[in-house]
């Protein structure tokens, strides 16, 4: 139960980090998550979560790398293959060798194998962190494509190097020739296994569809389970599970190339599901690090063999060498440049941009946290806490560096205030055309669709504007009911007692709601009740007679309000709110006469009609030059998403 509660607390922290990032846009989300993890560790005390390193790789790496492989732009990957392979393989192995030797020289207490393991963990970059930072500055498309492709490949190469270094430390033996041969065979075996199993999954799903089975839930569940199954099979066979899930993800993405309604719905469901899973897993890793940092700091502080004053110098020194190697590598290999003949200033600027954008993130952290607790002889892993602390320090340093220096090498994105005027006008045109198709037979279904469009318009409007208009319209409808009730009472068309009772209730509501005009409201209320009581004749009524009089009065008031609403100036009041009030009062008027249930088939027909009208209106706006081609694509994509949502519902 404690583990379950801890998981819930950490997931809550991940959710809170996403909320806080909106209020703290200048701070990277991983930094917020680490801080929340530290705060969470205070009340937890010793109740931290110790996960088996192998299980840690399975839970976090398998789905994250599978999703990276599936979402990678294959064309850009192939187009920039030279630069990507240079950075993700060549630079990774150079980093492991040079940085590993430097770490051992800097901290002799860390053995060579452990130093190489830390260097391998620090080698991969994090495309997710780069993407988050790129939301603030304009990173050129080619640079982003190379960084994303580099992250995908160096995740695999870095993790494979990490596993070999840890294996050498655990077993105590290492042969470069043997390791190189094993690396090649295990890597090729892992890639082949991932491709085969992913193809088998595609064939299985296609066979089920041919049998007439279109179960979105089952297909999505199989997709989520696939990376875990592939990783476990790869580990059992003895090939590399990391490369297996990456290759499986790349092959899996081709299953969505065939366009039909069912695949479009599944693709939309897949993207939404994986976005939640990946954000949660990435967040959990950083929150988990935060929960363990106080314990790690305590262990390091109590270790007499470590110079406490040198800890941060170690982190800065390792970070400096890591980025210096990257800078020199990129400066030497110029195949990343769009213009090979660019001047020196432009070259240096792009080189700095590539260097600073190479932040470390989830892969580095998962690798460090997956270090084993004991070696093969049963001895404790040497300086495990120190390695995790250094890895966390390098991650935080690179994140901070990128966070505050990227704007120096890339132009800052302008914050554009969303103007939804055109979108609102377009949707209002659709509503106007839909209302022409409204009949007595489809009134219920048409009102449901119109209400949906009104809701979409409300979502594009300022909340204050909608709230103020709605409040004013509510006050008007109550004034109209009060006015009509007074007329019916004085014309002796309604029972005096029933009418006076409603007038008093409405008068009190108006007095409370219109505090800004309380004097005018109070005078109006007194005027309505200024007639002498002797002008009225109150006749005692039975319960049934009183109920009928109330129903009659309510019906008369509803008719009067509908009449007044139709007379309102649409330019002065929000037409969507008027429409909403009209539908509510018209529904109240028709309730006693006939109560019709919503016909799902008729509702689907009405939705299809609305979609067709909206699609034609979008095309009309584009042809008239009101919207650009890019805006037209956005509007159409939004409409497709809504249509897919309705298809899933029906």
Coordinates of C-alpha atoms in Angstrom, one line a residue:
X1 CA 0.0 0.0 0.0
X2 CA 2.9 2.4 0.7
X3 CA 4.3 1.9 -2.8
X4 CA 0.9 2.6 -4.3
X5 CA 0.5 5.8 -2.3
X6 CA 4.0 6.9 -3.2
X7 CA 3.3 6.4 -6.9
X8 CA 0.1 8.4 -6.6
X9 CA 2.0 11.2 -4.8
X10 CA 4.7 11.3 -7.6
X11 CA 2.1 11.3 -10.4
X12 CA 0.4 14.2 -8.6
X13 CA 3.8 16.0 -8.5
X14 CA 4.1 15.4 -12.3
X15 CA 0.7 16.9 -12.8
X16 CA 1.5 19.8 -10.6
X17 CA 4.8 20.4 -12.5
X18 CA 2.8 20.8 -15.7
X19 CA 0.6 23.4 -14.1
X20 CA 3.5 25.3 -12.5
X21 CA 5.4 25.4 -15.8
X22 CA 2.6 27.6 -17.2
X23 CA 3.2 30.2 -14.4
X24 CA 7.0 29.7 -14.5
X25 CA 7.8 29.6 -18.3
X26 CA 11.4 30.6 -17.8
X27 CA 12.2 27.4 -15.8
X28 CA 12.5 24.0 -17.5
X29 CA 9.8 21.4 -16.5
X30 CA 12.5 18.8 -15.4
X31 CA 13.9 21.3 -12.9
X32 CA 10.4 21.9 -11.4
X33 CA 9.9 18.1 -11.2
X34 CA 13.2 17.6 -9.3
X35 CA 12.3 20.4 -6.9
X36 CA 8.9 18.8 -6.3
X37 CA 10.6 15.5 -5.7
X38 CA 12.8 17.0 -3.1
X39 CA 9.8 18.6 -1.4
X40 CA 8.0 15.3 -1.5
X41 CA 11.0 13.5 0.1
X42 CA 10.7 15.7 3.3
X43 CA 7.5 14.1 4.6
X44 CA 8.4 10.7 3.2
X45 CA 11.5 10.3 5.2
X46 CA 12.8 6.8 4.7
X47 CA 9.8 5.7 2.7
X48 CA 11.6 6.1 -0.7
X49 CA 11.2 3.7 -3.6
X50 CA 14.1 1.4 -4.5
X51 CA 13.5 -0.1 -7.9
X52 CA 15.4 -3.0 -9.3
X53 CA 17.8 -1.6 -12.0
X54 CA 16.7 -4.1 -14.6
X55 CA 13.0 -3.4 -13.9
X56 CA 13.8 0.3 -14.0
X57 CA 15.1 -0.1 -17.6
X58 CA 12.1 -2.1 -18.6
X59 CA 9.5 0.3 -17.1
X60 CA 11.0 3.5 -18.4
X61 CA 13.3 2.9 -21.3
X62 CA 11.2 0.4 -23.3
X63 CA 8.2 2.6 -23.8
X64 CA 10.2 5.9 -24.1
X65 CA 12.5 4.6 -26.8
X66 CA 9.7 2.7 -28.6
X67 CA 7.8 6.0 -28.8
X68 CA 10.9 7.9 -30.0
X69 CA 11.3 5.4 -32.8
X70 CA 7.7 5.6 -33.8
X71 CA 7.5 9.4 -33.8
X72 CA 10.8 10.1 -35.6
X73 CA 10.6 11.8 -38.9
X74 CA 12.1 9.0 -41.1
X75 CA 12.7 11.3 -44.1
X76 CA 14.7 13.8 -42.1
X77 CA 16.6 11.0 -40.4
X78 CA 17.7 9.7 -43.8
X79 CA 18.3 13.1 -45.3
X80 CA 20.6 14.1 -42.4
X81 CA 22.1 10.6 -41.8
X82 CA 25.8 11.7 -42.1
X83 CA 25.5 14.4 -39.4
X84 CA 23.3 12.2 -37.2
X85 CA 25.5 9.2 -37.3
X86 CA 28.6 11.3 -36.7
X87 CA 27.1 12.8 -33.6
X88 CA 25.2 9.8 -32.3
X89 CA 27.9 7.1 -32.8
X90 CA 31.2 8.8 -33.4
X91 CA 30.8 11.5 -30.8
X92 CA 29.3 9.0 -28.3
X93 CA 32.2 6.6 -28.4
X94 CA 34.8 9.5 -28.2
X95 CA 32.9 10.9 -25.3
X96 CA 32.8 7.6 -23.4
X97 CA 36.6 7.1 -23.9
X98 CA 37.8 10.6 -23.2
X99 CA 35.3 11.6 -20.5
X100 CA 35.6 8.2 -18.8
X101 CA 39.4 8.6 -18.4
X102 CA 38.9 12.2 -17.2
X103 CA 36.4 11.1 -14.6
X104 CA 38.8 8.5 -13.2
X105 CA 41.7 10.9 -13.2
X106 CA 39.5 13.6 -11.5
X107 CA 38.1 11.2 -8.9
X108 CA 40.4 8.2 -8.4
X109 CA 37.9 6.6 -6.0
X110 CA 35.8 5.8 -9.0
X111 CA 37.2 2.7 -10.9
X112 CA 37.8 2.9 -14.7
X113 CA 34.7 0.7 -15.5
X114 CA 32.5 2.8 -13.3
X115 CA 33.9 6.0 -14.8
X116 CA 33.2 4.7 -18.3
X117 CA 29.7 3.7 -17.2
X118 CA 29.0 7.3 -16.0
X119 CA 30.5 8.7 -19.2
X120 CA 28.2 6.4 -21.3
X121 CA 25.2 7.6 -19.2
X122 CA 26.2 11.2 -19.9
X123 CA 26.7 10.8 -23.6
X124 CA 23.1 10.7 -24.9
X125 CA 21.2 14.0 -25.4
X126 CA 17.6 14.5 -24.7
X127 CA 15.3 15.6 -27.6
X128 CA 12.3 16.1 -25.3
X129 CA 14.2 18.7 -23.3
X130 CA 15.5 20.4 -26.5
X131 CA 11.9 20.5 -27.8
X132 CA 10.7 22.1 -24.7
X133 CA 13.4 24.8 -24.9
X134 CA 12.8 25.2 -28.6
X135 CA 9.3 26.5 -27.8
X136 CA 10.9 29.7 -26.5
X137 CA 13.4 30.3 -29.3
X138 CA 13.4 29.8 -33.1
X139 CA 15.7 26.8 -33.7
X140 CA 16.3 26.2 -37.4
X141 CA 14.4 23.2 -38.8
X142 CA 17.5 21.3 -39.9
X143 CA 19.1 21.7 -36.5
X144 CA 16.0 20.4 -34.8
X145 CA 15.8 17.4 -37.1
X146 CA 19.5 16.6 -36.5
X147 CA 19.1 17.0 -32.8
X148 CA 16.0 14.7 -32.7
X149 CA 17.7 12.1 -34.9
X150 CA 20.9 12.3 -32.8
X151 CA 18.9 11.8 -29.7
X152 CA 17.2 8.7 -31.1
X153 CA 20.4 7.0 -32.2
X154 CA 22.6 8.1 -29.4
X155 CA 20.1 6.9 -26.8
X156 CA 20.7 3.4 -28.2
X157 CA 24.5 3.7 -28.6
X158 CA 24.9 5.4 -25.2
X159 CA 22.8 2.8 -23.4
X160 CA 24.6 -0.1 -25.1
X161 CA 28.0 1.4 -24.1
X162 CA 26.6 1.9 -20.6
X163 CA 25.5 -1.7 -20.3
X164 CA 28.9 -3.0 -21.5
X165 CA 30.7 -0.8 -19.0
X166 CA 28.5 -1.9 -16.1
X167 CA 29.0 -5.6 -17.2
X168 CA 32.7 -5.1 -17.2
X169 CA 32.6 -3.7 -13.7
X170 CA 30.2 -6.4 -12.4
X171 CA 32.2 -9.3 -13.9
X172 CA 35.6 -7.7 -13.4
X173 CA 36.8 -8.6 -16.9
X174 CA 36.9 -6.6 -20.2
X175 CA 38.3 -7.3 -23.7
X176 CA 38.0 -4.7 -26.3
X177 CA 37.9 -7.2 -29.2
X178 CA 35.4 -9.4 -27.4
X179 CA 33.3 -6.4 -26.5
X180 CA 33.4 -5.0 -30.0
X181 CA 32.3 -8.3 -31.5
X182 CA 29.6 -8.8 -28.9
X183 CA 28.4 -5.2 -29.5
X184 CA 28.0 -5.8 -33.2
X185 CA 26.3 -9.1 -32.9
X186 CA 23.9 -8.1 -30.1
X187 CA 23.1 -4.9 -31.8
X188 CA 22.2 -6.5 -35.1
X189 CA 20.3 -9.2 -33.3
X190 CA 18.3 -6.6 -31.3
X191 CA 17.5 -4.6 -34.5
X192 CA 16.4 -7.8 -36.3
X193 CA 14.3 -9.0 -33.4
X194 CA 12.5 -5.6 -33.1
X195 CA 11.7 -5.5 -36.8
X196 CA 10.4 -9.1 -36.9
X197 CA 8.2 -8.8 -33.8
X198 CA 6.8 -5.5 -34.9
X199 CA 6.0 -6.9 -38.3
X200 CA 4.3 -9.9 -36.7
X201 CA 2.2 -7.5 -34.7
X202 CA 1.2 -5.6 -37.8
X203 CA 0.2 -8.8 -39.6
X204 CA -1.8 -10.0 -36.6
X205 CA -3.7 -6.7 -36.4
X206 CA -4.4 -6.8 -40.2
X207 CA -5.7 -10.4 -39.9
X208 CA -8.0 -9.4 -37.1
X209 CA -9.4 -6.6 -39.2
X210 CA -10.0 -8.9 -42.1
X211 CA -12.1 -11.1 -39.8
X212 CA -14.2 -8.0 -39.1
X213 CA -12.7 -7.2 -35.7
X214 CA -12.3 -3.5 -35.1
X215 CA -11.7 -3.2 -31.4
X216 CA -9.9 0.1 -30.7
X217 CA -9.3 -0.8 -27.0
X218 CA -7.7 -4.1 -27.8
X219 CA -5.5 -2.7 -30.6
X220 CA -4.3 0.2 -28.3
X221 CA -3.6 -2.2 -25.4
X222 CA -1.5 -4.4 -27.8
X223 CA 0.4 -1.3 -28.9
X224 CA 1.2 -0.3 -25.3
X225 CA 2.3 -3.8 -24.3
X226 CA 4.5 -4.2 -27.5
X227 CA 7.7 -2.4 -26.2
X228 CA 7.6 -4.3 -22.9
X229 CA 7.1 -7.7 -24.6
X230 CA 9.9 -7.0 -27.2
X231 CA 12.3 -5.8 -24.5
X232 CA 11.7 -8.9 -22.3
X233 CA 12.0 -11.3 -25.3
X234 CA 15.2 -9.6 -26.3
X235 CA 16.7 -10.0 -22.8
X236 CA 15.7 -13.6 -22.7
X237 CA 17.2 -14.4 -26.1
X238 CA 20.4 -12.4 -25.2
X239 CA 20.3 -9.7 -27.8
X240 CA 20.1 -5.9 -27.2
X241 CA 16.7 -4.9 -25.9
X242 CA 17.3 -1.2 -26.3
X243 CA 17.9 -1.4 -30.1
X244 CA 15.1 -3.9 -30.4
X245 CA 12.5 -1.5 -29.1
X246 CA 13.9 1.4 -31.1
X247 CA 13.7 -0.6 -34.4
X248 CA 10.3 -1.9 -33.4
X249 CA 9.0 1.6 -32.9
X250 CA 10.3 2.7 -36.3
X251 CA 8.6 -0.3 -38.1
X252 CA 5.4 0.1 -36.0
X253 CA 5.0 3.7 -37.4
X254 CA 4.5 2.3 -40.9
X255 CA 1.3 0.6 -39.8
X256 CA -0.4 4.0 -39.8
X257 CA 0.6 4.8 -43.4
X258 CA -2.6 3.3 -44.8
X259 CA -5.3 6.0 -44.5
X260 CA -8.9 4.9 -43.8
X261 CA -11.4 6.0 -41.1
X262 CA -10.5 3.2 -38.7
X263 CA -6.7 3.8 -38.9
X264 CA -7.2 7.5 -38.6
X265 CA -9.2 7.1 -35.4
X266 CA -6.6 4.6 -34.0
X267 CA -3.7 6.9 -34.9
X268 CA -5.4 9.8 -33.1
X269 CA -6.1 7.6 -30.1
X270 CA -2.5 6.4 -30.2
X271 CA -0.9 9.9 -30.3
X272 CA -3.1 11.1 -27.4
X273 CA -2.4 8.0 -25.3
X274 CA 1.3 7.9 -25.8
X275 CA 1.6 11.7 -25.1
X276 CA 0.2 11.1 -21.6
X277 CA 2.3 8.0 -21.0
X278 CA 5.6 9.5 -22.1
X279 CA 5.0 12.8 -20.2
X280 CA 4.2 10.8 -17.1
X281 CA 7.2 8.5 -17.4
X282 CA 9.6 11.4 -18.1
X283 CA 8.2 13.3 -15.1
X284 CA 8.3 10.3 -12.8
X285 CA 12.0 9.9 -13.5
X286 CA 12.8 13.4 -12.4
X287 CA 10.4 13.4 -9.4
X288 CA 12.0 10.1 -8.4
X289 CA 15.4 11.6 -8.6
X290 CA 14.2 14.5 -6.4
X291 CA 12.9 12.0 -3.8
X292 CA 16.3 10.3 -3.7
X293 CA 18.6 13.4 -3.7
X294 CA 18.4 14.1 0.0
X295 CA 19.3 10.4 0.8
X296 CA 22.1 10.5 -1.8
X297 CA 23.5 13.8 -0.4
X298 CA 23.4 12.3 3.1
X299 CA 25.4 9.3 2.0
X300 CA 27.9 11.4 0.1
X301 CA 28.3 13.8 3.1
X302 CA 29.0 10.8 5.4
X303 CA 31.6 9.4 3.1
X304 CA 35.0 10.5 4.4
X305 CA 36.7 9.6 1.1
X306 CA 35.0 12.4 -0.8
X307 CA 36.1 16.0 -0.7
X308 CA 32.8 17.8 -0.1
X309 CA 34.1 21.2 -1.3
X310 CA 35.1 19.6 -4.6
X311 CA 31.7 18.1 -5.5
X312 CA 30.4 21.0 -7.5
X313 CA 33.8 21.5 -9.2
X314 CA 33.6 17.9 -10.3
X315 CA 30.2 18.6 -11.9
X316 CA 31.3 21.8 -13.6
X317 CA 34.6 20.2 -14.8
X318 CA 32.8 17.1 -16.3
X319 CA 30.1 19.3 -17.9
X320 CA 32.7 21.6 -19.4
X321 CA 34.6 18.7 -20.9
X322 CA 31.4 17.1 -22.2
X323 CA 30.3 20.2 -24.0
X324 CA 33.9 21.1 -25.2
X325 CA 34.1 17.7 -26.9
X326 CA 30.8 18.3 -28.5
X327 CA 31.8 21.8 -29.6
X328 CA 35.1 20.6 -31.2
X329 CA 33.5 17.6 -32.9
X330 CA 30.8 19.8 -34.5
X331 CA 33.3 22.4 -35.5
X332 CA 35.5 19.8 -37.1
X333 CA 32.8 17.8 -38.9
X334 CA 30.9 20.4 -41.0
X335 CA 28.3 18.1 -42.6
X336 CA 25.5 19.6 -40.4
X337 CA 25.7 23.0 -42.1
X338 CA 23.1 24.1 -44.6
X339 CA 25.6 26.4 -46.2
X340 CA 29.2 24.9 -46.3
X341 CA 30.6 28.3 -47.4
X342 CA 29.2 30.3 -44.4
X343 CA 31.4 32.8 -42.8
X344 CA 33.2 32.1 -39.5
X345 CA 30.8 34.0 -37.3
X346 CA 27.8 32.1 -38.6
X347 CA 29.7 28.8 -38.2
X348 CA 30.6 29.6 -34.6
X349 CA 27.0 30.7 -33.8
X350 CA 25.6 27.4 -35.2
X351 CA 28.3 25.4 -33.4
X352 CA 27.4 27.0 -30.1
X353 CA 23.7 26.4 -30.8
X354 CA 24.3 22.7 -31.4
X355 CA 26.5 22.5 -28.4
X356 CA 24.2 24.2 -25.9
X357 CA 21.2 22.4 -27.3
X358 CA 22.8 19.0 -26.4
X359 CA 21.2 18.9 -23.0
X360 CA 21.1 15.7 -20.9
X361 CA 17.8 14.4 -19.6
X362 CA 15.8 11.3 -19.0
X363 CA 18.1 8.7 -20.7
X364 CA 21.0 9.9 -18.6
X365 CA 19.0 9.9 -15.4
X366 CA 17.5 6.4 -16.0
X367 CA 20.9 5.0 -16.8
X368 CA 22.4 6.4 -13.6
X369 CA 19.4 5.2 -11.5
X370 CA 19.7 1.8 -13.0
X371 CA 23.2 1.2 -11.8
X372 CA 23.3 -2.1 -9.8
X373 CA 23.6 -2.0 -6.0
X374 CA 26.1 -4.9 -5.8
X375 CA 28.8 -6.4 -8.0
X376 CA 29.2 -10.0 -9.1
X377 CA 31.3 -10.9 -6.0
X378 CA 28.6 -9.5 -3.7
X379 CA 30.5 -6.2 -3.0
X380 CA 28.7 -2.9 -3.0
X381 CA 28.8 -0.9 -6.3
X382 CA 31.7 1.6 -5.8
X383 CA 30.5 5.2 -5.3
X384 CA 27.0 4.5 -6.7
X385 CA 25.5 7.5 -4.9
X386 CA 28.3 9.8 -6.1
X387 CA 27.8 8.7 -9.7
X388 CA 24.0 9.4 -9.5
X389 CA 24.7 12.8 -7.9
X390 CA 27.2 13.8 -10.6
X391 CA 24.8 12.7 -13.3
X392 CA 22.0 14.7 -11.8
X393 CA 24.3 17.7 -11.4
X394 CA 25.3 17.5 -15.1
X395 CA 21.7 17.3 -16.2
X396 CA 20.7 20.3 -14.1
X397 CA 23.7 22.3 -15.3
X398 CA 23.1 21.6 -19.0
X399 CA 19.4 22.4 -18.6
X400 CA 20.2 25.7 -16.9
X401 CA 22.8 26.5 -19.5
X402 CA 20.5 25.9 -22.4
X403 CA 17.6 27.6 -20.6
X404 CA 19.5 30.9 -20.3
X405 CA 21.9 30.9 -23.2
X406 CA 19.9 29.5 -26.1
X407 CA 18.3 32.9 -26.7
X408 CA 21.8 34.2 -27.3
X409 CA 22.3 32.0 -30.3
X410 CA 18.8 31.8 -31.6
X411 CA 16.1 34.5 -32.1
X412 CA 13.5 34.5 -29.4
X413 CA 10.0 33.6 -30.5
X414 CA 7.5 36.4 -30.3
X415 CA 4.5 35.7 -28.0
X416 CA 1.5 36.0 -30.3
X417 CA -1.8 36.8 -28.7
X418 CA -4.4 34.5 -30.2
X419 CA -7.0 36.4 -32.2
X420 CA -10.0 34.1 -32.7
X421 CA -12.2 36.7 -34.4
X422 CA -12.1 34.9 -37.8
X423 CA -12.7 31.5 -36.2
X424 CA -15.7 32.8 -34.3
X425 CA -17.1 34.4 -37.4
X426 CA -16.6 31.2 -39.3
X427 CA -18.5 29.1 -36.7
X428 CA -21.3 31.7 -36.5
X429 CA -21.7 31.3 -40.3
X430 CA -22.0 27.6 -39.8
X431 CA -24.6 28.1 -37.1
X432 CA -26.6 30.4 -39.3
X433 CA -26.6 27.9 -42.1
X434 CA -27.6 25.1 -39.8
X435 CA -30.6 26.9 -38.4
X436 CA -32.1 26.9 -41.9
X437 CA -32.3 23.1 -41.8
X438 CA -34.1 23.2 -38.4
X439 CA -37.6 21.5 -38.5
X440 CA -40.1 20.2 -36.0
X441 CA -38.9 16.7 -36.7
X442 CA -35.2 17.3 -36.0
X443 CA -35.5 20.1 -33.5
X444 CA -34.1 18.1 -30.5
X445 CA -31.1 16.8 -32.5
X446 CA -30.4 20.2 -34.2
X447 CA -30.5 22.0 -30.8
X448 CA -27.9 19.5 -29.5
X449 CA -25.6 20.2 -32.5
X450 CA -26.2 24.0 -32.2
X451 CA -25.3 23.8 -28.5
X452 CA -22.1 22.1 -29.4
X453 CA -21.2 24.9 -31.8
X454 CA -22.1 27.5 -29.2
X455 CA -19.8 25.8 -26.8
X456 CA -16.9 25.9 -29.4
X457 CA -17.5 29.6 -29.9
X458 CA -17.6 30.2 -26.1
X459 CA -14.2 28.5 -25.8
X460 CA -12.7 31.0 -28.2
X461 CA -14.1 34.0 -26.5
X462 CA -12.8 35.9 -23.4
X463 CA -14.3 34.4 -20.3
X464 CA -15.1 37.9 -18.8
X465 CA -17.0 38.9 -22.0
X466 CA -19.1 35.7 -21.9
X467 CA -19.7 36.0 -18.1
X468 CA -20.8 39.7 -18.3
X469 CA -23.2 39.1 -21.2
X470 CA -24.7 36.0 -19.6
X471 CA -25.2 37.9 -16.4
X472 CA -26.9 40.8 -18.1
X473 CA -29.2 38.4 -20.1
X474 CA -30.1 36.5 -17.0
X475 CA -31.2 39.8 -15.4
X476 CA -33.2 40.7 -18.4
X477 CA -35.1 37.4 -18.6
X478 CA -36.0 37.8 -14.9
X479 CA -37.2 41.4 -15.5
X480 CA -39.3 40.2 -18.4
X481 CA -40.9 37.5 -16.3
X482 CA -41.6 40.0 -13.5
X483 CA -43.1 42.4 -16.1
X484 CA -45.3 39.8 -17.7
X485 CA -46.4 38.4 -14.3
X486 CA -47.4 41.8 -13.1
X487 CA -49.5 42.4 -16.3
X488 CA -51.2 39.0 -16.0
X489 CA -52.1 39.7 -12.3
X490 CA -53.5 43.2 -13.0
X491 CA -55.5 41.9 -16.0
X492 CA -56.9 39.1 -13.8
X493 CA -55.6 36.4 -16.2
X494 CA -53.8 34.6 -13.4
X495 CA -54.5 33.8 -9.8
X496 CA -53.5 36.8 -7.6
X497 CA -51.8 34.7 -4.9
X498 CA -49.7 32.7 -7.3
X499 CA -48.7 35.8 -9.2
X500 CA -47.8 37.9 -6.2
X501 CA -45.7 35.0 -4.8
X502 CA -43.6 34.8 -8.0
X503 CA -43.3 38.6 -8.2
X504 CA -41.8 38.7 -4.7
X505 CA -39.3 36.0 -5.5
X506 CA -38.2 37.6 -8.8
X507 CA -38.0 41.0 -7.2
X508 CA -35.7 39.7 -4.5
X509 CA -33.5 38.0 -7.0
X510 CA -33.2 41.1 -9.1
X511 CA -32.3 43.2 -6.0
X512 CA -29.5 40.8 -5.1
X513 CA -28.1 40.4 -8.6
X514 CA -28.1 44.1 -9.6
X515 CA -26.3 45.7 -6.7
X516 CA -24.7 48.2 -9.1
X517 CA -28.2 49.4 -9.9
X518 CA -29.9 48.7 -6.6
X519 CA -31.6 52.0 -6.4
X520 CA -33.3 51.6 -9.8
X521 CA -34.2 48.0 -8.9
X522 CA -35.7 48.9 -5.6
X523 CA -37.8 51.6 -7.1
X524 CA -39.0 49.2 -9.8
X525 CA -39.9 46.6 -7.2
X526 CA -41.9 49.1 -5.2
X527 CA -43.7 50.3 -8.3
X528 CA -44.8 46.8 -9.2
X529 CA -46.3 46.4 -5.7
X530 CA -47.7 49.9 -5.3
X531 CA -51.3 49.0 -6.0
X532 CA -53.5 48.9 -3.0
X533 CA -54.1 45.4 -1.7
X534 CA -57.9 45.9 -1.9
X535 CA -57.6 45.9 -5.7
X536 CA -56.8 42.2 -5.5
X537 CA -59.1 39.4 -4.6
X538 CA -57.2 36.4 -3.2
X539 CA -59.2 33.2 -3.6
X540 CA -58.1 30.1 -1.7
X541 CA -57.0 27.3 -4.1
X542 CA -56.6 23.6 -3.7
X543 CA -53.1 22.1 -4.3
X544 CA -54.0 20.8 -7.8
X545 CA -55.5 24.2 -8.8
X546 CA -52.4 26.0 -7.5
X547 CA -50.1 23.7 -9.5
X548 CA -52.1 24.3 -12.7
X549 CA -52.0 28.1 -12.2
X550 CA -48.2 27.9 -11.6
X551 CA -47.8 25.8 -14.8
X552 CA -50.0 28.3 -16.8
X553 CA -48.0 31.3 -15.4
X554 CA -44.7 29.7 -16.3
X555 CA -45.8 28.9 -19.8
X556 CA -47.1 32.4 -20.3
X557 CA -43.8 33.8 -19.0
X558 CA -41.7 31.5 -21.2
X559 CA -43.6 32.6 -24.3
X560 CA -43.1 36.3 -23.4
X561 CA -39.3 35.7 -22.8
X562 CA -39.0 33.9 -26.1
X563 CA -40.7 36.8 -27.9
X564 CA -38.4 39.3 -26.2
X565 CA -35.2 37.2 -26.9
X566 CA -36.1 37.1 -30.6
X567 CA -36.5 40.9 -30.6
X568 CA -33.0 41.5 -29.1
X569 CA -30.3 43.1 -31.2
X570 CA -27.7 40.4 -32.0
X571 CA -25.0 43.1 -32.4
X572 CA -25.5 44.3 -28.9
X573 CA -25.7 40.9 -27.2
X574 CA -23.7 37.7 -27.8
X575 CA -25.8 35.7 -30.3
X576 CA -24.6 32.3 -28.9
X577 CA -25.9 33.2 -25.4
X578 CA -29.2 34.4 -26.9
X579 CA -29.4 31.1 -28.8
X580 CA -28.6 29.1 -25.7
X581 CA -31.4 30.9 -23.7
X582 CA -33.8 30.6 -26.6
X583 CA -33.3 26.8 -26.7
X584 CA -33.7 26.5 -22.9
X585 CA -37.0 28.5 -22.9
X586 CA -38.3 26.8 -26.1
X587 CA -37.5 23.4 -24.5
X588 CA -39.5 24.4 -21.4
X589 CA -42.4 25.4 -23.6
X590 CA -42.5 22.1 -25.5
X591 CA -42.0 19.9 -22.4
X592 CA -45.7 19.7 -21.5
X593 CA -46.8 19.1 -25.1
X594 CA -44.4 16.4 -26.2
X595 CA -41.3 14.9 -24.8
X596 CA -39.1 13.5 -27.5
X597 CA -35.9 11.5 -26.8
X598 CA -32.8 12.1 -28.9
X599 CA -32.6 9.8 -31.9
X600 CA -28.9 8.8 -32.3
X601 CA -29.3 8.0 -36.0
X602 CA -30.9 11.4 -36.6
X603 CA -28.2 13.1 -34.4
X604 CA -25.4 11.4 -36.4
X605 CA -27.1 12.7 -39.7
X606 CA -27.3 16.2 -38.2
X607 CA -23.6 16.1 -37.2
X608 CA -22.6 14.9 -40.7
X609 CA -24.6 17.8 -42.1
X610 CA -22.9 20.3 -39.8
X611 CA -19.4 18.9 -40.7
X612 CA -20.1 19.2 -44.4
X613 CA -21.4 22.8 -43.9
X614 CA -18.3 23.7 -41.8
X615 CA -15.9 22.1 -44.4
X616 CA -17.6 24.1 -47.2
X617 CA -17.4 27.3 -45.1
X618 CA -13.7 26.8 -44.5
X619 CA -13.1 26.4 -48.2
X620 CA -15.2 29.5 -48.9
X621 CA -13.2 31.5 -46.4
X622 CA -10.0 30.4 -48.1
X623 CA -11.2 31.2 -51.6
X624 CA -12.3 34.7 -50.5
X625 CA -8.8 35.3 -49.0
X626 CA -10.2 35.6 -45.4
X627 CA -7.9 32.8 -44.1
X628 CA -4.5 31.6 -45.4
X629 CA -3.7 28.1 -46.6
X630 CA -2.0 27.3 -43.3
X631 CA -5.0 28.5 -41.3
X632 CA -7.3 26.4 -43.5
X633 CA -5.2 23.3 -42.7
X634 CA -5.5 24.1 -39.0
X635 CA -9.3 24.5 -39.2
X636 CA -9.6 21.2 -41.2
X637 CA -7.5 19.3 -38.7
X638 CA -9.6 20.6 -35.9
X639 CA -12.8 19.4 -37.7
X640 CA -11.2 16.0 -38.4
X641 CA -10.4 15.6 -34.7
X642 CA -14.0 16.5 -33.7
X643 CA -15.4 14.1 -36.4
X644 CA -13.1 11.3 -35.1
X645 CA -14.3 11.9 -31.6
X646 CA -17.9 11.6 -32.6
X647 CA -17.2 8.4 -34.6
X648 CA -15.6 6.9 -31.5
X649 CA -18.6 7.9 -29.4
X650 CA -21.2 6.5 -31.9

